[in-house]
Amino acid sequence: DQQVKQNSPSLSVQEGRISILNCDYTNSMFDYFLWYKKYPAEGPTFLISISSIKDKNEDGRFTVFLNKSAKHLSLHIVPSQPGDSAVYFCAASDRVQGAQKLVFGQGTRLTINP
Amino acid sequence: GAVVSQHPSWVICKSGTSVKIECRSLDFQATTMFWYRQFPKQSLMLMATSNEGSKATYEQGVEKDKFLINHASLTLSTLTVTSAHPEDSSFYICSAWVPGELFFGEGSRLTVL
């Protein structure tokens, strides 16, 4: 049972445009969500997070939106840059297990075209 | 930020041998570390939670006798893949929790021939 789903395995965006990565979840107990970026043969690096008490968190070019009623979150990158090309994972945790024990989505490979 | 280092980055071994992967927190102490496994084009799957000074907690479906985890100090956790088989070939990643954030190691790619 995949509790966190990223239904788009890949996304291609023109440099300078907005990249929107989507993530859906099924467990209503999740209350903390994170986005990670991963290059091949490397560990994930943290990008941005959001608590369920918020609906938006912004950090530079990265903004995460959370729609609790739809159990959906998205990561917006604007403007997109070639260095943003990577695999992006969304992750979620709940109060019981704590933010350190995460459930990951399958990842979306983002390619930024010059 | 906090640094988590894994060694080796790449390892190739023969079927039936055992392989040890180390995970170190370089500039902080980690009472809890996590081990993940990633198959190609798939999600990171949590294998086990490694607690310093006590037994690891394994996720459902993960063989504890197959994947031995030792967390002997506050800066080192090891994962030993015992009697490795080709189906154990994967990318193994450790992480350590610093309050507010989870830091990942660089990962270790295991190929079992």
Coordinates of C-alpha atoms in Angstrom, one line a residue:
Chain A
D1 CA 0.0 0.0 0.0
Q2 CA 1.7 3.1 -1.2
Q3 CA 0.8 5.8 1.3
V4 CA 2.7 8.6 -0.6
K5 CA 2.3 8.7 -4.3
Q6 CA 4.0 10.7 -7.0
N7 CA 2.1 9.8 -10.1
S8 CA 4.4 11.5 -12.6
P9 CA 7.6 9.5 -13.0
S10 CA 9.1 12.3 -15.1
L11 CA 8.7 16.0 -16.0
S12 CA 10.4 18.1 -18.6
V13 CA 10.4 21.9 -18.3
Q14 CA 11.9 24.8 -20.2
E15 CA 14.6 26.8 -18.4
G16 CA 13.1 29.9 -16.8
R17 CA 9.6 28.4 -16.6
I18 CA 7.8 27.1 -13.6
S19 CA 8.2 23.4 -12.6
I20 CA 5.4 21.9 -10.6
L21 CA 5.8 18.5 -8.9
N22 CA 2.9 16.8 -7.4
C23 CA 2.4 14.4 -4.5
D24 CA -0.7 12.7 -3.1
Y25 CA -1.0 10.9 0.2
T26 CA -3.6 8.6 1.8
N27 CA -2.8 8.6 5.5
S28 CA -4.7 11.4 7.2
M29 CA -2.4 11.1 10.2
F30 CA 0.5 12.6 8.3
D31 CA 1.2 16.1 9.5
Y32 CA 4.6 16.9 8.3
F33 CA 5.7 16.9 4.7
L34 CA 9.2 17.3 3.1
W35 CA 10.7 17.5 -0.4
Y36 CA 14.1 16.0 -1.2
K37 CA 16.2 16.3 -4.3
K38 CA 18.4 13.4 -5.4
Y39 CA 21.2 13.1 -8.0
P40 CA 22.2 9.7 -9.3
A41 CA 24.4 7.7 -6.9
E42 CA 24.0 10.3 -4.2
G43 CA 21.9 10.5 -1.0
P44 CA 18.9 12.8 -1.0
T45 CA 19.3 16.4 0.1
F46 CA 16.6 18.3 1.9
L47 CA 14.8 21.1 0.0
I48 CA 11.8 22.4 1.9
S49 CA 9.2 21.2 4.3
I50 CA 5.7 22.1 5.5
S51 CA 3.7 21.4 8.6
S52 CA 0.0 20.5 8.2
I53 CA -1.0 23.6 10.1
K54 CA 0.1 25.6 7.1
D55 CA -0.9 25.6 3.5
K56 CA 2.2 27.3 2.0
N57 CA 5.8 27.6 2.7
E58 CA 8.3 29.5 0.6
D59 CA 12.1 29.4 0.4
G60 CA 13.7 31.3 -2.4
R61 CA 12.7 29.7 -5.7
F62 CA 11.0 26.8 -4.0
T63 CA 7.4 26.9 -2.7
V64 CA 5.4 24.0 -1.3
F65 CA 1.6 24.1 -1.2
L66 CA -0.4 21.8 0.9
N67 CA -4.1 21.0 0.4
K68 CA -5.1 18.8 3.3
S69 CA -8.7 18.3 2.2
A70 CA -7.4 16.8 -1.1
K71 CA -4.4 15.1 0.6
H72 CA -2.2 16.7 -2.0
L73 CA 0.9 18.7 -2.0
S74 CA 3.0 20.3 -4.7
L75 CA 6.4 21.8 -5.1
H76 CA 6.8 24.8 -7.3
I77 CA 10.2 25.8 -8.6
V78 CA 10.4 29.2 -10.3
P79 CA 12.3 30.1 -12.3
S80 CA 13.6 26.6 -13.2
Q81 CA 17.3 26.3 -13.8
P82 CA 19.4 23.5 -15.5
G83 CA 20.9 22.6 -12.1
D84 CA 17.4 21.7 -10.9
S85 CA 17.5 18.6 -13.0
A86 CA 17.3 15.7 -10.6
V87 CA 14.9 13.3 -9.0
Y88 CA 12.5 14.8 -6.5
F89 CA 11.0 12.8 -3.7
C90 CA 8.2 13.9 -1.4
A91 CA 8.0 12.4 2.0
A92 CA 5.6 12.4 4.9
S93 CA 5.6 11.6 8.6
D94 CA 3.0 11.5 11.4
R95 CA 3.1 12.5 15.1
V96 CA 3.3 8.9 16.3
Q97 CA 6.5 8.0 14.4
G98 CA 8.0 11.5 14.4
A99 CA 9.4 13.5 11.6
Q100 CA 12.5 11.4 11.4
K101 CA 10.7 8.3 10.2
L102 CA 9.5 9.2 6.8
V103 CA 7.5 7.5 4.1
F104 CA 8.7 8.4 0.6
G105 CA 7.0 8.7 -2.7
Q106 CA 8.4 7.0 -5.8
G107 CA 10.1 10.2 -7.1
T108 CA 9.7 12.4 -10.1
R109 CA 12.6 12.9 -12.5
L110 CA 12.7 16.6 -13.4
T111 CA 14.6 17.6 -16.5
I112 CA 15.2 21.3 -17.2
N113 CA 15.8 22.0 -20.9
P114 CA 18.0 25.0 -21.9
Chain B
G1 CA 24.9 21.7 8.1
A2 CA 25.3 18.2 9.6
V3 CA 27.3 15.7 7.5
V4 CA 26.6 12.0 7.2
S5 CA 29.2 9.9 5.5
Q6 CA 28.9 6.4 4.1
H7 CA 31.6 4.0 3.1
P8 CA 32.1 2.4 0.7
S9 CA 30.3 4.3 -2.1
W10 CA 30.6 1.3 -4.4
V11 CA 31.1 -2.4 -3.7
I12 CA 31.0 -5.4 -5.9
C13 CA 31.0 -8.8 -4.3
K14 CA 30.5 -12.4 -5.1
S15 CA 27.3 -14.2 -4.2
G16 CA 27.5 -15.8 -0.8
T17 CA 29.9 -13.3 0.8
S18 CA 29.0 -10.6 3.4
V19 CA 29.4 -6.9 2.9
K20 CA 29.6 -4.2 5.6
I21 CA 28.5 -0.6 4.9
E22 CA 29.4 2.1 7.4
C23 CA 27.4 5.2 8.2
R24 CA 29.1 8.0 10.2
S25 CA 27.9 11.3 11.5
L26 CA 30.9 13.5 11.1
D27 CA 30.2 16.6 13.2
F28 CA 27.4 15.5 15.5
Q29 CA 26.2 12.7 17.6
A30 CA 23.3 10.6 16.4
T31 CA 21.4 8.4 18.8
T32 CA 19.2 7.3 16.0
M33 CA 20.1 6.4 12.4
F34 CA 18.0 5.0 9.6
W35 CA 18.8 2.6 6.8
Y36 CA 17.0 2.9 3.5
R37 CA 17.1 0.8 0.3
Q38 CA 16.3 2.1 -3.1
F39 CA 15.7 0.0 -6.2
P40 CA 16.1 1.6 -9.6
K41 CA 13.3 4.1 -10.3
Q42 CA 11.6 3.3 -7.1
S43 CA 11.0 5.0 -3.8
L44 CA 13.4 4.9 -0.8
M45 CA 12.2 2.1 1.4
L46 CA 12.9 2.3 5.1
M47 CA 14.6 -0.9 6.2
A48 CA 15.3 -0.4 9.9
T49 CA 15.9 2.1 12.6
S50 CA 19.3 1.9 14.3
N51 CA 19.4 2.9 18.0
E52 CA 22.7 3.5 19.7
G53 CA 23.4 0.8 22.3
S54 CA 20.3 -1.3 21.6
K55 CA 18.8 -3.5 19.0
A56 CA 17.7 -2.2 15.7
T57 CA 14.0 -2.0 14.8
Y58 CA 13.3 -3.6 11.5
E59 CA 10.4 -2.7 9.2
Q60 CA 8.0 -5.4 8.2
G61 CA 9.4 -7.7 5.5
V62 CA 13.0 -7.0 6.2
E63 CA 15.0 -10.0 7.3
K64 CA 16.9 -9.1 10.5
D65 CA 19.3 -12.0 10.1
K66 CA 20.0 -11.0 6.5
F67 CA 20.6 -7.3 7.2
L68 CA 22.6 -7.0 10.4
I69 CA 22.6 -3.5 11.9
N70 CA 25.0 -2.4 14.7
H71 CA 25.0 1.1 16.3
A72 CA 27.9 0.7 18.6
S73 CA 28.6 4.4 19.1
L74 CA 26.9 7.8 18.7
T75 CA 28.7 8.4 15.5
L76 CA 28.7 5.1 13.7
S77 CA 26.1 2.6 12.5
T78 CA 26.9 -0.3 10.3
L79 CA 24.8 -2.4 7.9
T80 CA 26.0 -5.9 7.1
V81 CA 24.4 -7.7 4.2
T82 CA 25.1 -11.4 5.0
S83 CA 25.4 -14.1 2.4
A84 CA 24.6 -11.6 -0.3
H85 CA 22.7 -12.7 -3.4
P86 CA 22.1 -10.9 -6.7
E87 CA 18.7 -9.8 -5.5
D88 CA 20.4 -7.8 -2.7
S89 CA 22.0 -5.6 -5.3
S90 CA 20.6 -2.1 -4.6
F91 CA 21.4 1.4 -3.4
Y92 CA 21.6 1.6 0.4
I93 CA 21.3 4.9 2.1
C94 CA 21.6 5.8 5.8
S95 CA 20.3 8.9 7.5
A96 CA 20.6 10.6 10.9
W97 CA 18.1 12.8 12.7
V98 CA 19.2 16.2 13.9
P99 CA 16.2 17.9 15.6
G100 CA 14.3 19.5 12.8
E101 CA 16.0 17.8 9.9
L102 CA 17.0 14.4 8.6
F103 CA 20.4 14.2 6.9
F104 CA 21.3 11.6 4.4
G105 CA 24.5 9.9 3.6
E106 CA 25.8 9.7 0.0
G107 CA 24.6 6.2 -0.4
S108 CA 26.3 2.9 -1.1
R109 CA 25.7 0.9 -4.3
L110 CA 26.0 -2.8 -3.8
T111 CA 26.3 -5.1 -6.8
V112 CA 26.3 -8.9 -6.1
L113 CA 27.6 -11.0 -8.9

